[in-house]
mmCIF file of C-alpha atoms and ligand atoms in Angstrom:
data_model
loop_
_atom_site.group_PDB
_atom_site.id
_atom_site.type_symbol
_atom_site.label_atom_id
_atom_site.label_comp_id
_atom_site.label_asym_id
_atom_site.label_seq_id
_atom_site.Cartn_x
_atom_site.Cartn_y
_atom_site.Cartn_z
ATOM 1 C CA MET S 255 -66.194 27.136 -75.208
ATOM 2 C CA ASP S 256 -63.956 25.141 -77.269
ATOM 3 C CA SER S 257 -61.196 27.929 -77.653
ATOM 4 C CA PHE S 258 -59.929 30.772 -75.855
ATOM 5 C CA LYS S 259 -60.658 33.238 -78.870
ATOM 6 C CA GLY S 260 -62.317 36.454 -77.571
ATOM 7 C CA LYS S 261 -62.444 35.035 -73.960
ATOM 8 C CA VAL S 262 -61.453 37.232 -71.041
ATOM 9 C CA VAL S 263 -58.587 35.522 -69.121
ATOM 10 C CA VAL S 264 -57.193 36.995 -65.986
ATOM 11 C CA LEU S 265 -53.832 35.450 -65.448
ATOM 12 C CA THR S 266 -51.714 35.976 -62.288
ATOM 13 C CA GLY S 267 -48.016 35.442 -62.259
ATOM 14 C CA ALA S 268 -47.667 36.125 -65.898
ATOM 15 C CA SER S 269 -44.399 37.798 -66.123
ATOM 16 C CA GLU S 270 -42.095 34.573 -65.693
ATOM 17 C CA GLY S 271 -41.927 30.970 -66.059
ATOM 18 C CA ILE S 272 -45.151 28.959 -66.530
ATOM 19 C CA GLY S 273 -47.280 32.249 -66.415
ATOM 20 C CA ARG S 274 -45.256 33.930 -69.268
ATOM 21 C CA ALA S 275 -45.704 30.643 -71.362
ATOM 22 C CA LEU S 276 -49.435 30.696 -70.612
ATOM 23 C CA ALA S 277 -49.653 34.310 -71.666
ATOM 24 C CA LEU S 278 -47.939 33.716 -74.971
ATOM 25 C CA LYS S 279 -49.978 30.798 -75.770
ATOM 26 C CA LEU S 280 -53.251 32.529 -75.037
ATOM 27 C CA ALA S 281 -52.208 35.531 -76.860
ATOM 28 C CA GLY S 282 -51.573 33.314 -79.901
ATOM 29 C CA ARG S 283 -55.202 31.944 -79.466
ATOM 30 C CA GLY S 284 -56.728 35.142 -79.624
ATOM 31 C CA ALA S 285 -57.683 35.562 -75.796
ATOM 32 C CA CYS S 286 -58.444 38.965 -74.165
ATOM 33 C CA LEU S 287 -55.865 38.915 -71.518
ATOM 34 C CA VAL S 288 -55.446 40.699 -68.199
ATOM 35 C CA LEU S 289 -51.733 39.930 -67.272
ATOM 36 C CA VAL S 290 -50.872 40.362 -63.586
ATOM 37 C CA ALA S 291 -47.467 40.453 -61.645
ATOM 38 C CA ARG S 292 -45.520 42.724 -59.454
ATOM 39 C CA ASN S 293 -42.675 43.648 -61.864
ATOM 40 C CA ALA S 294 -43.987 46.412 -63.996
ATOM 41 C CA GLU S 295 -41.276 46.416 -66.592
ATOM 42 C CA ARG S 296 -41.542 42.792 -67.393
ATOM 43 C CA LEU S 297 -45.356 42.968 -67.500
ATOM 44 C CA ALA S 298 -45.129 45.881 -70.086
ATOM 45 C CA THR S 299 -42.744 43.911 -72.230
ATOM 46 C CA LEU S 300 -45.044 40.987 -72.122
ATOM 47 C CA THR S 301 -48.074 43.075 -72.695
ATOM 48 C CA ASP S 302 -46.467 44.242 -75.980
ATOM 49 C CA GLU S 303 -45.358 40.692 -76.935
ATOM 50 C CA CYS S 304 -48.983 39.526 -76.593
ATOM 51 C CA THR S 305 -50.376 42.550 -78.505
ATOM 52 C CA ALA S 306 -47.927 41.706 -81.306
ATOM 53 C CA LEU S 307 -49.240 38.231 -81.339
ATOM 54 C CA GLY S 308 -52.866 39.587 -82.135
ATOM 55 C CA ALA S 309 -54.298 39.608 -78.576
ATOM 56 C CA THR S 310 -55.852 42.490 -76.816
ATOM 57 C CA ALA S 311 -53.774 42.660 -73.525
ATOM 58 C CA LEU S 312 -53.904 44.710 -70.453
ATOM 59 C CA GLY S 313 -51.179 44.658 -67.880
ATOM 60 C CA VAL S 314 -52.229 45.322 -64.281
ATOM 61 C CA ARG S 315 -49.291 45.536 -61.774
ATOM 62 C CA THR S 316 -50.633 43.634 -58.759
ATOM 63 C CA ASP S 317 -49.224 42.146 -55.538
ATOM 64 C CA VAL S 318 -51.626 39.246 -54.861
ATOM 65 C CA SER S 319 -50.531 39.055 -51.243
ATOM 66 C CA ARG S 320 -52.383 42.400 -50.731
ATOM 67 C CA ARG S 321 -56.178 42.164 -50.537
ATOM 68 C CA GLU S 322 -56.631 45.837 -51.755
ATOM 69 C CA ASP S 323 -54.535 44.967 -54.893
ATOM 70 C CA CYS S 324 -56.727 41.899 -55.654
ATOM 71 C CA SER S 325 -59.892 44.069 -55.509
ATOM 72 C CA ALA S 326 -58.327 46.756 -57.751
ATOM 73 C CA LEU S 327 -57.255 44.106 -60.166
ATOM 74 C CA ILE S 328 -60.755 42.652 -60.671
ATOM 75 C CA ASP S 329 -62.262 46.080 -60.913
ATOM 76 C CA ALA S 330 -59.641 46.926 -63.592
ATOM 77 C CA ALA S 331 -60.372 43.825 -65.581
ATOM 78 C CA LEU S 332 -64.122 44.454 -65.374
ATOM 79 C CA ALA S 333 -63.765 48.050 -66.422
ATOM 80 C CA ARG S 334 -61.648 47.212 -69.472
ATOM 81 C CA PHE S 335 -63.369 44.037 -70.594
ATOM 82 C CA GLY S 336 -66.931 43.971 -68.830
ATOM 83 C CA ALA S 337 -66.598 40.301 -68.135
ATOM 84 C CA ILE S 338 -64.250 37.464 -66.942
ATOM 85 C CA ASP S 339 -64.344 34.107 -68.472
ATOM 86 C CA VAL S 340 -61.249 32.599 -66.921
ATOM 87 C CA LEU S 341 -59.554 33.169 -63.756
ATOM 88 C CA LEU S 342 -56.217 31.545 -63.750
ATOM 89 C CA HIS S 343 -54.317 31.609 -60.550
ATOM 90 C CA ASN S 344 -50.719 30.952 -61.343
ATOM 91 C CA ALA S 345 -48.819 33.564 -59.158
ATOM 92 C CA GLY S 346 -46.776 31.825 -56.612
ATOM 93 C CA SER S 347 -43.280 31.814 -54.811
ATOM 94 C CA SER S 348 -41.379 29.006 -53.021
ATOM 95 C CA MET S 349 -38.913 28.059 -50.351
ATOM 96 C CA TRP S 350 -35.889 25.761 -50.034
ATOM 97 C CA SER S 351 -35.209 25.421 -46.310
ATOM 98 C CA ARG S 352 -35.688 22.886 -43.535
ATOM 99 C CA LEU S 353 -37.886 24.396 -40.764
ATOM 100 C CA ASP S 354 -35.199 24.041 -38.189
ATOM 101 C CA GLU S 355 -32.807 26.013 -40.402
ATOM 102 C CA LEU S 356 -35.255 28.846 -41.367
ATOM 103 C CA GLN S 357 -34.021 32.135 -39.590
ATOM 104 C CA ASP S 358 -37.295 34.080 -39.923
ATOM 105 C CA PRO S 359 -40.517 32.224 -39.871
ATOM 106 C CA GLY S 360 -42.253 35.338 -41.278
ATOM 107 C CA LEU S 361 -41.553 33.541 -44.506
ATOM 108 C CA LEU S 362 -44.385 31.076 -43.691
ATOM 109 C CA GLU S 363 -46.969 34.018 -43.771
ATOM 110 C CA ARG S 364 -45.683 35.498 -46.779
ATOM 111 C CA LEU S 365 -46.033 32.184 -48.778
ATOM 112 C CA MET S 366 -49.496 31.633 -47.406
ATOM 113 C CA ARG S 367 -50.591 35.197 -48.545
ATOM 114 C CA THR S 368 -49.161 34.865 -52.036
ATOM 115 C CA ASN S 369 -49.966 31.261 -52.731
ATOM 116 C CA TYR S 370 -53.260 30.899 -50.919
ATOM 117 C CA LEU S 371 -54.944 34.045 -49.810
ATOM 118 C CA GLY S 372 -54.327 35.973 -53.039
ATOM 119 C CA ALA S 373 -56.117 33.305 -55.098
ATOM 120 C CA ALA S 374 -58.848 33.153 -52.467
ATOM 121 C CA TRP S 375 -59.324 36.993 -52.368
ATOM 122 C CA LEU S 376 -59.378 37.232 -56.104
ATOM 123 C CA THR S 377 -61.876 34.408 -56.471
ATOM 124 C CA TRP S 378 -64.117 35.932 -53.791
ATOM 125 C CA GLN S 379 -64.073 39.274 -55.680
ATOM 126 C CA ALA S 380 -64.486 37.700 -59.204
ATOM 127 C CA LEU S 381 -67.306 35.341 -58.323
ATOM 128 C CA PRO S 382 -70.263 37.314 -59.472
ATOM 129 C CA ALA S 383 -68.596 37.876 -62.865
ATOM 130 C CA LEU S 384 -67.622 34.315 -63.197
ATOM 131 C CA LYS S 385 -71.188 33.281 -62.446
ATOM 132 C CA ALA S 386 -72.430 35.630 -65.033
ATOM 133 C CA SER S 387 -70.125 34.236 -67.773
ATOM 134 C CA ARG S 388 -70.523 30.569 -66.503
ATOM 135 C CA GLY S 389 -66.702 30.711 -66.405
ATOM 136 C CA ARG S 390 -63.646 28.740 -65.355
ATOM 137 C CA ILE S 391 -61.551 28.943 -62.343
ATOM 138 C CA VAL S 392 -58.078 27.274 -62.765
ATOM 139 C CA ALA S 393 -55.745 26.911 -59.752
ATOM 140 C CA VAL S 394 -52.058 26.140 -60.458
ATOM 141 C CA ALA S 395 -51.283 24.291 -57.127
ATOM 142 C CA SER S 396 -48.411 21.768 -56.900
ATOM 143 C CA LEU S 397 -47.820 18.101 -56.105
ATOM 144 C CA THR S 398 -46.657 19.523 -52.712
ATOM 145 C CA GLY S 399 -50.250 20.413 -52.306
ATOM 146 C CA LEU S 400 -51.111 16.712 -52.247
ATOM 147 C CA ALA S 401 -48.201 15.384 -50.177
ATOM 148 C CA GLY S 402 -45.587 16.637 -47.988
ATOM 149 C CA VAL S 403 -42.110 17.481 -49.303
ATOM 150 C CA PRO S 404 -39.007 18.367 -47.169
ATOM 151 C CA THR S 405 -37.567 21.882 -47.519
ATOM 152 C CA ARG S 406 -40.999 23.063 -48.521
ATOM 153 C CA THR S 407 -43.148 23.124 -45.178
ATOM 154 C CA GLY S 408 -44.512 26.680 -45.759
ATOM 155 C CA TYR S 409 -44.825 26.231 -49.558
ATOM 156 C CA SER S 410 -46.625 22.828 -49.162
ATOM 157 C CA ALA S 411 -48.993 24.127 -46.593
ATOM 158 C CA SER S 412 -49.938 27.071 -48.731
ATOM 159 C CA LYS S 413 -50.696 24.655 -51.760
ATOM 160 C CA HIS S 414 -52.653 22.390 -49.469
ATOM 161 C CA ALA S 415 -54.679 25.295 -48.327
ATOM 162 C CA MET S 416 -55.209 26.281 -51.985
ATOM 163 C CA ILE S 417 -56.321 22.777 -52.858
ATOM 164 C CA GLY S 418 -58.662 22.566 -49.804
ATOM 165 C CA PHE S 419 -60.284 25.829 -50.825
ATOM 166 C CA PHE S 420 -60.872 25.171 -54.394
ATOM 167 C CA ASP S 421 -62.168 21.658 -53.765
ATOM 168 C CA SER S 422 -64.764 23.105 -51.330
ATOM 169 C CA LEU S 423 -65.663 25.966 -53.621
ATOM 170 C CA ARG S 424 -66.261 23.381 -56.442
ATOM 171 C CA ILE S 425 -68.927 21.698 -54.505
ATOM 172 C CA GLU S 426 -70.483 25.235 -53.733
ATOM 173 C CA LEU S 427 -70.660 26.054 -57.249
ATOM 174 C CA ALA S 428 -72.245 22.914 -58.439
ATOM 175 C CA GLY S 429 -75.044 23.891 -60.845
ATOM 176 C CA SER S 430 -73.706 27.481 -61.340
ATOM 177 C CA GLY S 431 -72.071 26.677 -64.633
ATOM 178 C CA VAL S 432 -68.683 27.749 -62.987
ATOM 179 C CA SER S 433 -65.944 24.957 -63.092
ATOM 180 C CA VAL S 434 -62.942 24.551 -60.718
ATOM 181 C CA SER S 435 -59.842 22.893 -62.157
ATOM 182 C CA ILE S 436 -56.808 22.176 -60.097
ATOM 183 C CA VAL S 437 -53.446 21.486 -61.683
ATOM 184 C CA ALA S 438 -50.699 20.139 -59.634
ATOM 185 C CA PRO S 439 -47.386 20.257 -61.408
ATOM 186 C CA ASP S 440 -44.316 18.141 -60.516
ATOM 187 C CA PHE S 441 -41.169 20.177 -60.991
ATOM 188 C CA VAL S 442 -41.133 22.490 -63.859
ATOM 189 C CA ARG S 443 -38.210 24.621 -65.367
ATOM 190 C CA SER S 444 -38.948 28.044 -64.471
ATOM 191 C CA GLU S 445 -37.671 30.978 -62.273
ATOM 192 C CA ILE S 446 -39.204 29.666 -59.123
ATOM 193 C CA HIS S 447 -36.213 27.575 -58.077
ATOM 194 C CA ARG S 448 -33.479 30.277 -58.197
ATOM 195 C CA ARG S 449 -36.039 32.688 -56.553
ATOM 196 C CA ALA S 450 -36.985 30.229 -53.761
ATOM 197 C CA ILE S 451 -36.267 31.673 -50.404
ATOM 198 C CA GLY S 452 -33.412 29.896 -48.598
ATOM 199 C CA PRO S 453 -32.784 29.653 -44.832
ATOM 200 C CA ASP S 454 -31.324 33.109 -44.602
ATOM 201 C CA GLY S 455 -34.560 34.671 -46.009
ATOM 202 C CA ARG S 456 -32.940 35.490 -49.400
ATOM 203 C CA PRO S 457 -33.413 34.058 -52.838
ATOM 204 C CA LEU S 458 -31.230 31.180 -53.530
ATOM 205 C CA GLY S 459 -29.892 33.002 -56.748
ATOM 206 C CA THR S 460 -29.268 29.819 -58.805
ATOM 207 C CA SER S 461 -31.410 26.931 -59.384
ATOM 208 C CA PRO S 462 -30.457 23.825 -57.413
ATOM 209 C CA MET S 463 -32.611 21.625 -59.800
ATOM 210 C CA ARG S 464 -31.339 19.391 -62.684
ATOM 211 C CA GLU S 465 -33.136 21.588 -64.920
ATOM 212 C CA ALA S 466 -32.631 19.491 -67.996
ATOM 213 C CA LYS S 467 -34.527 16.492 -66.442
ATOM 214 C CA ILE S 468 -37.663 18.385 -65.479
ATOM 215 C CA MET S 469 -40.837 19.585 -67.602
ATOM 216 C CA THR S 470 -40.448 22.844 -69.331
ATOM 217 C CA ALA S 471 -42.698 25.787 -68.563
ATOM 218 C CA ASP S 472 -44.122 25.493 -72.044
ATOM 219 C CA GLU S 473 -44.984 21.872 -71.695
ATOM 220 C CA CYS S 474 -46.658 22.791 -68.369
ATOM 221 C CA ALA S 475 -48.589 25.714 -69.836
ATOM 222 C CA ALA S 476 -50.162 23.376 -72.489
ATOM 223 C CA VAL S 477 -51.354 20.952 -69.685
ATOM 224 C CA ILE S 478 -52.930 23.805 -67.857
ATOM 225 C CA LEU S 479 -54.744 25.266 -70.985
ATOM 226 C CA ASN S 480 -56.004 21.741 -71.766
ATOM 227 C CA ALA S 481 -57.344 21.426 -68.309
ATOM 228 C CA ALA S 482 -59.117 24.822 -68.445
ATOM 229 C CA LEU S 483 -60.785 23.984 -71.821
ATOM 230 C CA ARG S 484 -61.904 20.603 -70.706
ATOM 231 C CA ARG S 485 -63.087 21.757 -67.280
ATOM 232 C CA ARG S 486 -60.944 19.039 -65.774
ATOM 233 C CA ARG S 487 -61.178 18.614 -62.009
ATOM 234 C CA LEU S 488 -57.655 17.623 -60.958
ATOM 235 C CA VAL S 489 -54.674 17.123 -63.399
ATOM 236 C CA ILE S 490 -51.436 15.939 -62.121
ATOM 237 C CA THR S 491 -48.591 16.433 -64.602
ATOM 238 C CA SER S 492 -46.285 13.446 -63.909
ATOM 239 C CA LEU S 493 -46.627 9.775 -63.787
ATOM 240 C CA ARG S 494 -44.880 9.506 -60.426
ATOM 241 C CA GLY S 495 -47.345 12.045 -59.048
ATOM 242 C CA ARG S 496 -50.262 10.121 -60.294
ATOM 243 C CA VAL S 497 -48.803 6.885 -58.794
ATOM 244 C CA MET S 498 -48.145 8.886 -55.584
ATOM 245 C CA ARG S 499 -51.974 9.380 -55.135
ATOM 246 C CA TRP S 500 -52.594 5.735 -55.029
ATOM 247 C CA LEU S 501 -49.575 5.037 -52.912
ATOM 248 C CA GLN S 502 -50.752 7.410 -50.214
ATOM 249 C CA LEU S 503 -53.563 5.105 -49.442
ATOM 250 C CA ILE S 504 -51.580 1.921 -49.098
ATOM 251 C CA ALA S 505 -47.945 2.828 -48.452
ATOM 252 C CA PRO S 506 -47.949 6.557 -47.157
ATOM 253 C CA SER S 507 -44.259 6.239 -45.748
ATOM 254 C CA LEU S 508 -43.078 5.089 -49.104
ATOM 255 C CA VAL S 509 -44.575 8.303 -50.452
ATOM 256 C CA ASP S 510 -42.395 10.093 -47.875
ATOM 257 C CA ARG S 511 -39.336 8.464 -48.811
ATOM 258 C CA LEU S 512 -39.886 9.185 -52.628
ATOM 259 C CA ALA S 513 -40.509 12.844 -51.632
ATOM 260 C CA ALA S 514 -37.181 12.902 -49.755
ATOM 261 C CA ARG S 515 -35.509 11.202 -52.763
ATOM 262 C CA ALA S 516 -36.785 13.605 -55.285
ATOM 263 C CA ILE S 517 -35.345 16.650 -53.250
ATOM 264 C CA ARG S 518 -32.074 14.810 -52.768
ATOM 265 C CA ARG S 519 -31.751 13.999 -56.572
ATOM 266 C CA ARG S 520 -32.988 17.591 -57.382
ATOM 267 C CA SER S 521 -35.355 16.293 -60.162
HETATM 268 N N1 LIG U 81 -41.741 25.489 -61.310
HETATM 269 C C1 LIG U 81 -42.111 24.410 -60.658
HETATM 270 O O1 LIG U 81 -41.322 23.293 -60.293
HETATM 271 C C2 LIG U 81 -43.673 24.295 -60.093
HETATM 272 C C3 LIG U 81 -44.031 23.068 -59.542
HETATM 273 C C4 LIG U 81 -45.446 23.038 -59.102
HETATM 274 C C5 LIG U 81 -46.133 24.247 -59.000
HETATM 275 N N2 LIG U 81 -45.666 25.375 -59.525
HETATM 276 C C6 LIG U 81 -46.518 26.603 -59.444
HETATM 277 O O2 LIG U 81 -46.519 27.102 -60.702
HETATM 278 C C7 LIG U 81 -46.861 28.557 -60.585
HETATM 279 C C8 LIG U 81 -46.021 29.410 -61.458
HETATM 280 O O3 LIG U 81 -44.680 29.255 -60.875
HETATM 281 P P1 LIG U 81 -43.390 29.345 -61.802
HETATM 282 O O4 LIG U 81 -42.630 28.022 -61.634
HETATM 283 O O5 LIG U 81 -43.629 29.710 -63.339
HETATM 284 O O6 LIG U 81 -42.532 30.353 -60.982
HETATM 285 P P2 LIG U 81 -41.714 31.714 -61.553
HETATM 286 O O7 LIG U 81 -40.993 31.480 -62.887
HETATM 287 O O8 LIG U 81 -41.104 32.096 -60.329
HETATM 288 O O9 LIG U 81 -43.022 32.868 -61.891
HETATM 289 C C9 LIG U 81 -43.777 33.065 -60.691
HETATM 290 C C10 LIG U 81 -44.661 34.176 -61.218
HETATM 291 O O10 LIG U 81 -45.674 34.706 -60.160
HETATM 292 C C11 LIG U 81 -45.350 36.065 -59.913
HETATM 293 N N3 LIG U 81 -45.676 36.364 -58.634
HETATM 294 C C12 LIG U 81 -44.897 35.959 -57.389
HETATM 295 N N4 LIG U 81 -45.303 36.466 -56.298
HETATM 296 C C13 LIG U 81 -46.376 37.435 -56.796
HETATM 297 C C14 LIG U 81 -47.112 38.244 -55.964
HETATM 298 N N5 LIG U 81 -47.027 38.409 -54.681
HETATM 299 N N6 LIG U 81 -48.112 38.961 -56.731
HETATM 300 C C15 LIG U 81 -48.159 38.755 -58.065
HETATM 301 N N7 LIG U 81 -47.347 38.044 -58.710
HETATM 302 C C16 LIG U 81 -46.489 37.318 -58.001
HETATM 303 C C17 LIG U 81 -44.049 36.433 -60.504
HETATM 304 O O11 LIG U 81 -43.992 37.824 -60.951
HETATM 305 P P3 LIG U 81 -43.411 39.075 -60.044
HETATM 306 O O12 LIG U 81 -42.196 38.585 -59.263
HETATM 307 O O13 LIG U 81 -43.037 40.010 -61.145
HETATM 308 O O14 LIG U 81 -44.494 39.428 -59.319
HETATM 309 C C18 LIG U 81 -43.832 35.529 -61.711
HETATM 310 O O15 LIG U 81 -44.575 35.996 -62.764
HETATM 311 C C19 LIG U 81 -46.847 28.813 -58.968
HETATM 312 O O16 LIG U 81 -48.084 28.966 -58.531
HETATM 313 C C20 LIG U 81 -45.887 27.719 -58.483
HETATM 314 O O17 LIG U 81 -46.108 27.436 -57.115
HETATM 315 C C21 LIG U 81 -44.501 25.450 -59.928
#
């Protein structure tokens, strides 16, 4: 496969940010899209936009943190298209709170369900179809899945879980024709920062990031699609992220300081 034309792509977290950019790019390349998010209105608008770009698009309202929704989603995708070529796990939500300031630790469970378990359940359900198509699994994780970041304990844990899951699955799938790609973005300009859950359990409302300094959702989407096409194993979107991987071996406390500084500088 050297293009997405005619390929069935199940894309979670399609309604905003990186997912929306992915959906529009894939639509322009003639993919058959199964677009997934909770917000039905935004999903319907996006489905129309993708159709106008020439794609065949089906919106399936799904909360990936609910296992029954995940089953229904894969059933709906197979009922409509009869195959799944790419399963792109992009849905996610975040936090912005030190643990000792967090008023309700239930957030830790919610992040795990959305960012890790949803991807795991969907993959389990779609595996026979992916084996039949010798397809691709793409997991949008995060740099926080490779290193600790302050204010992100629960988020980082969920992304570490995601990476552990997909690294293990890749080994199990050796020889099956199914590839597993992990993309670990650094900060990206999207809705996730203003929607991040603060210490009081509510979304922050405005982004604390220096948005002009960070990668755009469009740029990140291009990196993700390239990783999918090339069946790349792990893609880290920033130079500092790639350097960090080496520093973890020789100077891990320096990595801690760099992570703390990135949060202080908000970029
Ligand atoms: N932006 C960054 O700095 C950054 C950095 C590293 C990694 N990432 C990762 O990139 C991915 C995309 O994030 P983004 O930055 O584009 O965030 P975003 O703009 O907030 O978009 C998140 C998307 O996920 C969907 N979503 C959230 N919870 C869901 C659920 N329970 N079930 C189904 N869909 C759900 C949202 O739609 P609904 O609310 O309508 O459901 C939305 O479409 C995430 O996995 C995130 O962790 C982002």
